[in-house]
Each structure stands twice: as structure tokens, then as C-alpha cells.
Short mmCIF file of C-alpha atoms and ligand atoms in Angstrom, two decimals:
data_model
loop_
_atom_site.label_atom_id
_atom_site.label_comp_id
_atom_site.label_asym_id
_atom_site.label_seq_id
_atom_site.Cartn_x
_atom_site.Cartn_y
_atom_site.Cartn_z
CA MET V 1 -19.60 -15.16 14.30
CA SER V 2 -20.02 -15.49 10.50
CA ASP V 3 -18.95 -18.91 9.32
CA SER V 4 -18.26 -17.68 5.83
CA LYS V 5 -14.56 -17.24 5.01
CA SER V 6 -15.41 -14.63 2.43
CA ASN V 7 -16.38 -11.69 4.57
CA ALA V 8 -16.89 -11.03 8.24
CA THR V 9 -18.64 -8.06 9.82
CA PHE V 10 -17.21 -5.31 12.01
CA ALA V 11 -19.07 -6.99 14.88
CA ASP V 12 -17.18 -10.26 14.25
CA PHE V 13 -13.93 -8.32 14.45
CA GLY V 14 -15.19 -6.57 17.57
CA GLU V 15 -15.76 -9.96 19.23
CA VAL V 16 -12.22 -11.10 18.46
CA ILE V 17 -10.79 -7.84 19.78
CA ARG V 18 -12.86 -8.09 22.96
CA ASP V 19 -11.93 -11.73 23.58
CA HIS V 20 -8.15 -11.42 23.08
CA GLN V 21 -5.34 -9.42 24.64
CA SER V 22 -2.31 -9.57 22.34
CA PHE V 23 -2.13 -8.55 18.68
CA ALA V 24 0.55 -8.38 16.00
CA LEU V 25 -0.19 -6.04 13.12
CA LEU V 26 1.52 -6.71 9.78
CA SER V 27 1.53 -5.09 6.33
CA HIS V 28 3.17 -5.65 2.96
CA VAL V 29 6.86 -5.51 2.01
CA ARG V 30 8.07 -2.14 0.72
CA PRO V 31 5.28 -0.53 2.70
CA ASP V 32 3.46 2.53 1.37
CA GLY V 33 1.44 5.15 3.24
CA ASP V 34 -1.63 2.93 3.41
CA ALA V 35 0.31 -0.08 4.74
CA ILE V 36 2.08 1.86 7.51
CA GLY V 37 -0.85 4.20 8.14
CA SER V 38 -3.35 1.36 8.57
CA VAL V 39 -1.07 -0.50 10.97
CA LEU V 40 -0.44 2.63 13.10
CA ALA V 41 -4.12 3.61 13.05
CA LEU V 42 -5.39 0.27 14.28
CA GLY V 43 -2.35 -0.31 16.51
CA PHE V 44 -2.72 2.92 18.47
CA SER V 45 -6.47 2.45 18.72
CA LEU V 46 -6.01 -1.06 20.16
CA MET V 47 -3.33 0.16 22.58
CA ALA V 48 -5.62 2.97 23.73
CA ALA V 49 -8.21 0.24 24.37
CA GLY V 50 -5.71 -1.49 26.68
CA LYS V 51 -4.44 -4.19 24.32
CA THR V 52 -0.87 -5.37 23.89
CA VAL V 53 0.24 -4.59 20.34
CA ARG V 54 3.32 -5.26 18.19
CA MET V 55 3.55 -3.51 14.82
CA ILE V 56 5.85 -5.35 12.46
CA ASN V 57 6.92 -4.78 8.88
CA GLU V 58 9.37 -6.93 6.91
CA ASP V 59 11.19 -3.82 5.63
CA GLY V 60 10.62 -1.60 8.65
CA LEU V 61 9.50 2.03 8.59
CA PRO V 62 10.33 3.98 5.40
CA GLU V 63 12.09 7.30 6.00
CA ASN V 64 9.34 9.29 4.22
CA LEU V 65 6.74 8.22 6.81
CA ALA V 66 8.87 8.76 9.91
CA PHE V 67 7.09 12.10 10.48
CA LEU V 68 3.98 10.20 11.63
CA GLU V 69 3.62 10.40 15.37
CA GLY V 70 4.23 7.02 16.96
CA SER V 71 5.77 5.56 13.80
CA SER V 72 8.95 4.55 15.66
CA ARG V 73 6.82 1.75 17.14
CA ILE V 74 7.00 -0.03 13.75
CA GLU V 75 9.64 -2.74 14.08
CA MET V 76 11.49 -5.04 11.74
CA PRO V 77 10.65 -8.72 12.40
CA PRO V 78 12.43 -9.84 15.58
CA ALA V 79 14.54 -12.99 15.45
CA GLU V 80 12.53 -14.69 18.22
CA LEU V 81 8.98 -15.96 17.78
CA ILE V 82 6.51 -13.49 19.28
CA GLU V 83 4.04 -14.65 21.92
CA VAL V 84 0.85 -13.34 20.38
CA GLU V 85 -2.74 -14.52 20.09
CA VAL V 86 -4.00 -12.69 17.01
CA VAL V 87 -2.31 -11.54 13.80
CA ILE V 88 -3.94 -8.79 11.75
CA ALA V 89 -2.70 -8.40 8.17
CA LEU V 90 -3.47 -5.00 6.68
CA ASP V 91 -3.42 -3.74 3.08
CA THR V 92 -1.75 -6.92 1.85
CA ALA V 93 -3.15 -8.70 -1.22
CA THR V 94 -1.46 -12.07 -0.65
CA LYS V 95 0.04 -13.72 2.43
CA PRO V 96 3.59 -14.05 0.99
CA ARG V 97 3.66 -10.25 0.49
CA LEU V 98 3.90 -9.94 4.29
CA GLY V 99 7.49 -11.23 3.99
CA ASP V 100 9.17 -14.44 5.20
CA ALA V 101 10.72 -13.05 8.39
CA ALA V 102 7.52 -11.26 9.42
CA LEU V 103 5.46 -14.41 8.82
CA ARG V 104 7.90 -16.51 10.81
CA SER V 105 7.93 -14.09 13.76
CA VAL V 106 4.15 -14.43 14.27
CA SER V 107 3.90 -18.15 13.58
CA LYS V 108 2.74 -18.87 17.16
CA ALA V 109 -0.50 -16.90 16.70
CA GLY V 110 -3.70 -18.92 16.68
CA LEU V 111 -5.98 -16.58 14.77
CA TRP V 112 -5.50 -14.63 11.55
CA LEU V 113 -7.46 -11.53 10.60
CA ASN V 114 -7.17 -9.92 7.18
CA ILE V 115 -8.26 -6.34 6.45
CA ASP V 116 -7.78 -5.15 2.89
CA HIS V 117 -9.19 -3.37 -0.16
CA HIS V 118 -7.47 -5.39 -2.93
CA ILE V 119 -9.94 -7.12 -5.22
CA SER V 120 -7.31 -9.84 -5.82
CA ASN V 121 -7.11 -10.76 -2.10
CA PRO V 122 -7.93 -14.49 -1.79
CA ALA V 123 -9.23 -14.05 1.79
CA TYR V 124 -6.32 -15.84 3.51
CA GLY V 125 -7.42 -14.92 7.05
CA ASP V 126 -9.61 -16.92 9.44
CA LEU V 127 -11.73 -13.79 9.37
CA ASN V 128 -11.60 -11.40 6.43
CA LEU V 129 -12.76 -7.87 5.94
CA ILE V 130 -12.16 -7.16 2.28
CA ASP V 131 -13.85 -4.15 0.75
CA ALA V 132 -12.65 -3.57 -2.80
CA THR V 133 -14.83 -0.46 -3.06
CA SER V 134 -12.79 1.25 -0.35
CA PRO V 135 -10.07 3.57 -1.72
CA ALA V 136 -7.67 2.58 1.06
CA THR V 137 -7.33 0.07 3.87
CA GLY V 138 -7.04 3.11 6.14
CA GLN V 139 -10.66 3.98 5.39
CA ILE V 140 -11.84 0.48 6.35
CA VAL V 141 -9.86 0.78 9.60
CA TYR V 142 -11.51 4.15 10.26
CA GLU V 143 -14.99 2.72 9.63
CA MET V 144 -14.24 -0.21 11.94
CA ILE V 145 -12.94 2.03 14.75
CA ILE V 146 -16.09 4.17 14.49
CA ALA V 147 -18.46 1.19 14.19
CA LEU V 148 -16.96 -0.55 17.23
CA GLY V 149 -16.61 2.62 19.30
CA LEU V 150 -12.86 2.03 19.69
CA PRO V 151 -10.64 4.95 20.78
CA LEU V 152 -9.31 7.23 18.03
CA PRO V 153 -6.13 8.83 19.45
CA ALA V 154 -4.17 11.51 17.56
CA GLU V 155 -1.68 8.95 16.21
CA SER V 156 -4.53 6.96 14.63
CA ARG V 157 -6.26 10.07 13.32
CA ASP V 158 -3.17 11.31 11.47
CA ALA V 159 -2.22 7.85 10.24
CA ILE V 160 -5.68 7.28 8.73
CA TYR V 161 -5.50 10.57 6.86
CA VAL V 162 -2.07 9.79 5.40
CA ALA V 163 -3.11 6.23 4.50
CA VAL V 164 -6.12 7.44 2.54
CA SER V 165 -4.45 10.54 1.07
CA THR V 166 -1.51 8.56 -0.33
CA ASP V 167 -3.68 5.75 -1.76
CA THR V 168 -6.05 8.18 -3.50
CA GLY V 169 -3.41 10.48 -5.03
CA SER V 170 -4.46 13.19 -2.54
CA PHE V 171 -8.18 12.41 -2.73
CA GLN V 172 -8.18 12.50 -6.56
CA TYR V 173 -8.62 8.95 -7.90
CA PRO V 174 -12.14 7.78 -8.84
CA SER V 175 -12.16 5.45 -5.81
CA THR V 176 -12.55 8.59 -3.67
CA THR V 177 -16.19 8.89 -2.54
CA ALA V 178 -18.37 11.15 -0.42
CA LYS V 179 -17.63 8.78 2.48
CA THR V 180 -13.91 9.47 2.01
CA TYR V 181 -14.41 13.25 2.23
CA GLU V 182 -16.79 12.84 5.17
CA MET V 183 -14.16 10.80 6.93
CA ALA V 184 -11.53 13.48 6.22
CA ALA V 185 -13.89 16.16 7.54
CA ASP V 186 -14.42 14.12 10.71
CA LEU V 187 -10.64 13.75 11.19
CA ILE V 188 -10.20 17.51 10.81
CA ARG V 189 -12.95 18.11 13.39
CA ARG V 190 -11.02 15.77 15.68
CA GLY V 191 -8.03 18.10 15.49
CA LEU V 192 -6.05 16.98 12.41
CA ASP V 193 -3.80 19.77 11.09
CA VAL V 194 -4.34 19.56 7.30
CA GLY V 195 -1.62 22.03 6.24
CA THR V 196 1.09 20.47 8.35
CA ILE V 197 0.28 16.86 7.53
CA ASN V 198 0.07 17.48 3.76
CA SER V 199 3.30 19.42 3.85
CA SER V 200 5.04 16.57 5.71
CA THR V 201 3.63 14.07 3.22
CA TYR V 202 4.13 15.90 -0.08
CA ASP V 203 6.51 18.87 0.30
CA ASN V 204 9.35 17.14 2.02
CA HIS V 205 11.11 15.00 -0.60
CA PRO V 206 14.84 14.30 -0.54
CA TYR V 207 16.82 15.89 -3.41
CA ARG V 208 17.76 12.42 -4.74
CA ARG V 209 14.10 11.85 -5.63
CA VAL V 210 14.24 14.71 -8.15
CA GLU V 211 17.50 13.33 -9.50
CA LEU V 212 15.70 10.02 -9.96
CA MET V 213 12.96 11.85 -11.84
CA ARG V 214 15.61 13.22 -14.22
CA ALA V 215 17.03 9.72 -14.77
CA LEU V 216 13.55 8.29 -15.38
CA LEU V 217 12.63 11.03 -17.87
CA ASN V 218 15.64 10.04 -19.96
CA THR V 219 14.12 6.57 -20.40
CA LEU V 220 10.54 7.70 -21.10
CA GLU V 221 8.84 6.03 -24.06
CA ARG V 222 5.33 6.17 -25.44
CA SER V 223 3.61 3.58 -27.63
CA ALA V 224 2.94 4.54 -31.26
CA ASP V 225 -0.79 4.97 -30.54
CA GLY V 226 0.02 7.20 -27.56
CA LEU V 227 -1.99 5.05 -25.14
CA VAL V 228 0.86 3.62 -23.08
CA ALA V 229 3.76 5.50 -21.47
CA HIS V 230 6.56 3.77 -19.60
CA TRP V 231 9.92 4.45 -18.01
CA GLU V 232 12.46 2.36 -16.18
CA MET V 233 15.02 2.41 -13.43
CA THR V 234 18.12 0.25 -13.42
CA ASP V 235 19.82 -1.10 -10.33
CA ALA V 236 22.87 0.97 -11.34
CA THR V 237 20.78 4.15 -11.01
CA ARG V 238 19.64 3.04 -7.58
CA ARG V 239 23.22 2.59 -6.44
CA GLU V 240 24.51 5.76 -8.09
CA LEU V 241 21.85 8.01 -6.54
CA GLU V 242 21.80 6.03 -3.26
CA LEU V 243 18.05 5.63 -3.57
CA LEU V 244 15.73 4.15 -0.97
CA PRO V 245 12.75 2.02 -2.08
CA GLU V 246 10.27 4.76 -1.21
CA ASP V 247 12.01 7.39 -3.38
CA SER V 248 10.08 6.34 -6.49
CA GLU V 249 6.70 6.32 -4.71
CA GLY V 250 4.12 8.30 -6.70
CA LEU V 251 6.44 9.35 -9.56
CA ILE V 252 4.41 7.21 -11.96
CA ASP V 253 1.61 9.79 -11.66
CA ILE V 254 3.73 12.14 -13.79
CA ILE V 255 3.43 9.91 -16.86
CA ARG V 256 -0.09 8.81 -16.00
CA ALA V 257 -1.02 12.49 -16.33
CA ILE V 258 0.05 12.74 -20.00
CA ARG V 259 -2.91 13.62 -22.23
CA GLY V 260 -4.00 10.60 -24.27
CA VAL V 261 -2.16 8.09 -22.08
CA LYS V 262 -4.41 5.37 -20.68
CA VAL V 263 -1.81 3.18 -19.00
CA ALA V 264 1.44 4.20 -17.29
CA VAL V 265 4.08 1.63 -16.41
CA PHE V 266 7.19 1.84 -14.26
CA PHE V 267 9.78 -0.94 -14.52
CA GLU V 268 12.33 -1.22 -11.74
CA GLU V 269 15.29 -3.57 -11.66
CA LEU V 270 15.65 -4.90 -8.11
CA PRO V 271 18.96 -5.84 -6.44
CA ASP V 272 17.99 -9.54 -6.70
CA SER V 273 17.65 -8.97 -10.49
CA LYS V 274 13.90 -9.44 -10.34
CA ILE V 275 11.76 -6.76 -11.97
CA ARG V 276 9.18 -4.77 -10.07
CA VAL V 277 6.40 -3.51 -12.32
CA SER V 278 4.07 -0.74 -11.24
CA MET V 279 1.03 0.02 -13.42
CA ARG V 280 -1.65 2.72 -13.43
CA SER V 281 -4.73 2.90 -15.65
CA LYS V 282 -6.63 6.14 -16.09
CA ASP V 283 -10.08 4.59 -16.34
CA HIS V 284 -11.97 1.31 -16.21
CA SER V 285 -11.62 0.54 -19.94
CA VAL V 286 -8.27 -1.10 -19.09
CA ASN V 287 -7.98 -3.23 -15.95
CA VAL V 288 -4.30 -3.39 -14.92
CA CYS V 289 -5.04 -5.79 -12.06
CA GLU V 290 -5.94 -8.41 -14.67
CA VAL V 291 -2.63 -7.76 -16.43
CA ALA V 292 -0.77 -8.06 -13.10
CA MET V 293 -2.50 -11.32 -12.23
CA GLN V 294 -1.36 -12.81 -15.57
CA PHE V 295 2.18 -12.54 -14.17
CA GLY V 296 1.49 -13.48 -10.54
CA GLY V 297 0.96 -9.91 -9.30
CA GLY V 298 -2.18 -8.16 -8.15
CA GLY V 299 -3.74 -4.96 -6.87
CA HIS V 300 -6.67 -2.87 -8.08
CA ALA V 301 -8.32 -2.25 -11.44
CA LEU V 302 -6.55 1.11 -11.80
CA ALA V 303 -3.35 0.48 -9.81
CA ALA V 304 -1.54 -2.83 -9.76
CA GLY V 305 1.91 -4.34 -9.42
CA ILE V 306 4.05 -7.36 -10.23
CA ARG V 307 7.35 -8.79 -9.03
CA MET V 308 8.60 -10.99 -11.86
CA ALA V 309 11.71 -12.64 -13.28
CA GLY V 310 14.11 -10.51 -15.33
CA PRO V 311 16.00 -9.56 -17.30
CA MET V 312 14.50 -6.13 -17.84
CA ASP V 313 14.00 -6.35 -21.61
CA GLU V 314 12.17 -9.67 -21.35
CA ALA V 315 9.88 -8.52 -18.56
CA LYS V 316 9.17 -5.27 -20.41
CA GLY V 317 8.37 -7.10 -23.64
CA LYS V 318 5.92 -9.45 -21.93
CA VAL V 319 4.09 -6.85 -19.86
CA LEU V 320 3.87 -4.24 -22.62
CA ALA V 321 2.50 -6.89 -25.02
CA ALA V 322 -0.19 -7.87 -22.49
CA ILE V 323 -1.13 -4.22 -22.00
CA SER V 324 -1.25 -3.46 -25.71
CA GLU V 325 -3.64 -6.39 -26.24
CA ARG V 326 -6.05 -4.56 -23.94
CA THR V 327 -5.49 -0.96 -25.06
CA SER V 328 -5.87 -1.90 -28.73
CA ALA V 329 -9.26 -3.47 -27.92
CA VAL V 330 -10.74 -0.27 -26.45
P1 AMP W 401 2.41 0.03 -6.55
O1 AMP W 401 2.45 0.21 -8.02
O2 AMP W 401 3.59 -0.67 -5.99
O3 AMP W 401 2.05 1.31 -5.85
O4 AMP W 401 1.19 -0.96 -6.28
C1 AMP W 401 -0.08 -0.71 -6.78
C2 AMP W 401 -1.06 -1.62 -6.10
O5 AMP W 401 -0.85 -2.97 -6.48
C3 AMP W 401 -0.94 -1.58 -4.59
O6 AMP W 401 -2.23 -1.60 -4.05
C4 AMP W 401 -0.18 -2.82 -4.24
O7 AMP W 401 -0.52 -3.32 -2.98
C5 AMP W 401 -0.54 -3.79 -5.35
N1 AMP W 401 0.62 -4.62 -5.68
C6 AMP W 401 1.84 -4.15 -6.04
N2 AMP W 401 2.69 -5.16 -6.29
C7 AMP W 401 2.01 -6.30 -6.07
C8 AMP W 401 2.34 -7.70 -6.13
N3 AMP W 401 3.57 -8.12 -6.48
N4 AMP W 401 1.36 -8.60 -5.83
C9 AMP W 401 0.13 -8.18 -5.46
N5 AMP W 401 -0.24 -6.89 -5.39
C10 AMP W 401 0.66 -5.95 -5.68
MN1 MN W 402 -0.29 -0.61 -0.03
MN1 MN W 403 -3.87 0.27 -0.04
#
């Protein structure tokens, strides 16, 4: 086994899988398609290989991903401590982003594995598989399943596709490579129904999401130089429209798509009065992960996030100033 903490090989992971029986799979709070998809993909593969698997998320399964076969296996953290040998954290840039209750529930585990594609990941596992060139954790999971000859049941196949599709803006972002399309082609050959799965992922939004879009558009602002566009959501809007956390997922792409805009920012007031900041950069001339890390957040060069202290106007002022320092330099 590699002694380096920085990066292990698929074979190292294969050894751990072979030598252990029970696994708990975790992903980040407010899980997205890649977080849930990666957990389901690896979880169902391990179960098909005869392992005992628990799939836990601090916030449970979001409603918009409930169409995934097998997704009801995702549980909220149980109150009791789970008897488990190995924890595998997926798609989660920092350990605290797994959530307090989830972390507590697996505290008896002796070995920590970490599979992720965030450049900001400090390699908090005993074994780490961090590939920042991968567009989604789901693609790393796919490569590992193939490399180790693990089973790839239908649940895993569909979950991998959704993980990668949602993290690449439907195979559009520059992180999408030939390998990504080859993987998708392989999944289709294995029986994936492209039309149905895309329709379930993208043409199935609740009406309240469009009402949220209307509310956001009323707050849209653009910097004088046209390089930065931002909008915001108050906690009052959340309550009024009875929004779920996943309802805003992907809406930021609307303002990212404005001609001339380099950076798009979404500010969301959370119930605990903290501010969630979501940032997208159109190209590598502005690295939003660096901006996020200035405020304790993280992510990728072109997509990053922060959870920071409010109030809204203060958070906005700080983050927009940090962004404008970078956009004015390019
Ligand atoms: P989002 O804007 O929430 O879609 O997140 C964009 C990317 O940044 C995702 O890959 C997230 O995992 C990552 N990210 C978001 N918020 C945080 C945070 N508070 N700390 C570290 N990474 C984050
Ligand atoms: Mn994610
Ligand atoms: Mn991801």
C-alpha cells in the first residue's frame, strides 16, 4: 500500500475493499447530483460484490434525486453509532462538510477513505484518491469500478451518469473530456436510457423553482464593467415560496450565460442567518476557488462556494470586492 497520504492508487483501494466487510459511504451537506450519485454508484457496486453498506447523508436524499433507482437507501444519520469498519467520504472538500451528525454516526470506524475531485481537498483520509482533473467524483468512481473489476449494476450505472451530467452542466463545462464522453458511451452500451434519465434530471422541476427564478431576476445586478453578475435570495423568499435547498440548484447558470459576464455569484441567506455563496467563473482567467478559500470556502477553479457570516450586505460587499480585484486584473 502507498505510504503517501497524498494519493493512493485504485489498487490500494481495491486491497481495502477486499480486506473489509462493512462500509459507510458519506457525502457533503446539501448534497448535489455528484454527492448522491457517487455514493449510490459505489454503494450499489459494493453491495453487488457482497459487502455490507450504509449510505448516509447529513441532510438525507433531496427530492429532485429521488427518481434514481435505489436512492431510498440513502439515510439521514442514525442516532446510534454504526458498527462499521471503513468510512468512504465522496465529493466532499473538507471533513466538516460531511456534517456533525454524520461524522458522529461513523465515529467507530477504523479506516477513512476519501474520494474527491476538489483541488482544495486537504487529503483528510487515511487513503486519498483526489483527482482535480476529473469533472465529477462520479467519474472517479466509474474509473475505480472498471479498474478493480467491481460489479456495475443498473443503480450504479444510472447514478454515475447523473453525477457526471449534473457536475458538468450536462457535459458542457471545460472539465468535460474525451474520457467523460467515452464513459457515457460505455454506460449507454450497458443499457442506460439517455432520454428518460435526462428528462428525470432536467425536465421535472417543481413550479416553485420557476417562481424562485422570478424572485431572483428581480434582484439581478451587474457590475459597471459588465464582468460580474449576481443575484440573491432572502430567507423570507425561501419561506414564502416553501423552497427546498435543491430548488436553486443550477439556476446560477442563467446569469453565468450572459455575454460578457466572467463571474456569476448567487448569495443565499440561510435560516441560521449565515450566507451561502455560490460562484461560477467562465474561464481560467478568474479562479473562484481562490476567492472562496479567502473566506473559508472551497471548490474548483470555475465553480466554488462559501458558507460565511452575515448579514447579507456585509458578505456581499466582501465577496464582490475580492472578485472585482481579480476581474479588474484580467
Ligand atoms: P455550489 O455552488 O454549491 O454548487 O458549489 C460549487 C462547488 O464548490 C462544489 O463543488 C462544492 O462542493 C464546492 N463548495 C461549495 N461550498 C463549499 C464550502 N463551503 N466549502 C468547500 N467547498 C464548497
Ligand atoms: Mn458536490
Ligand atoms: Mn462534484
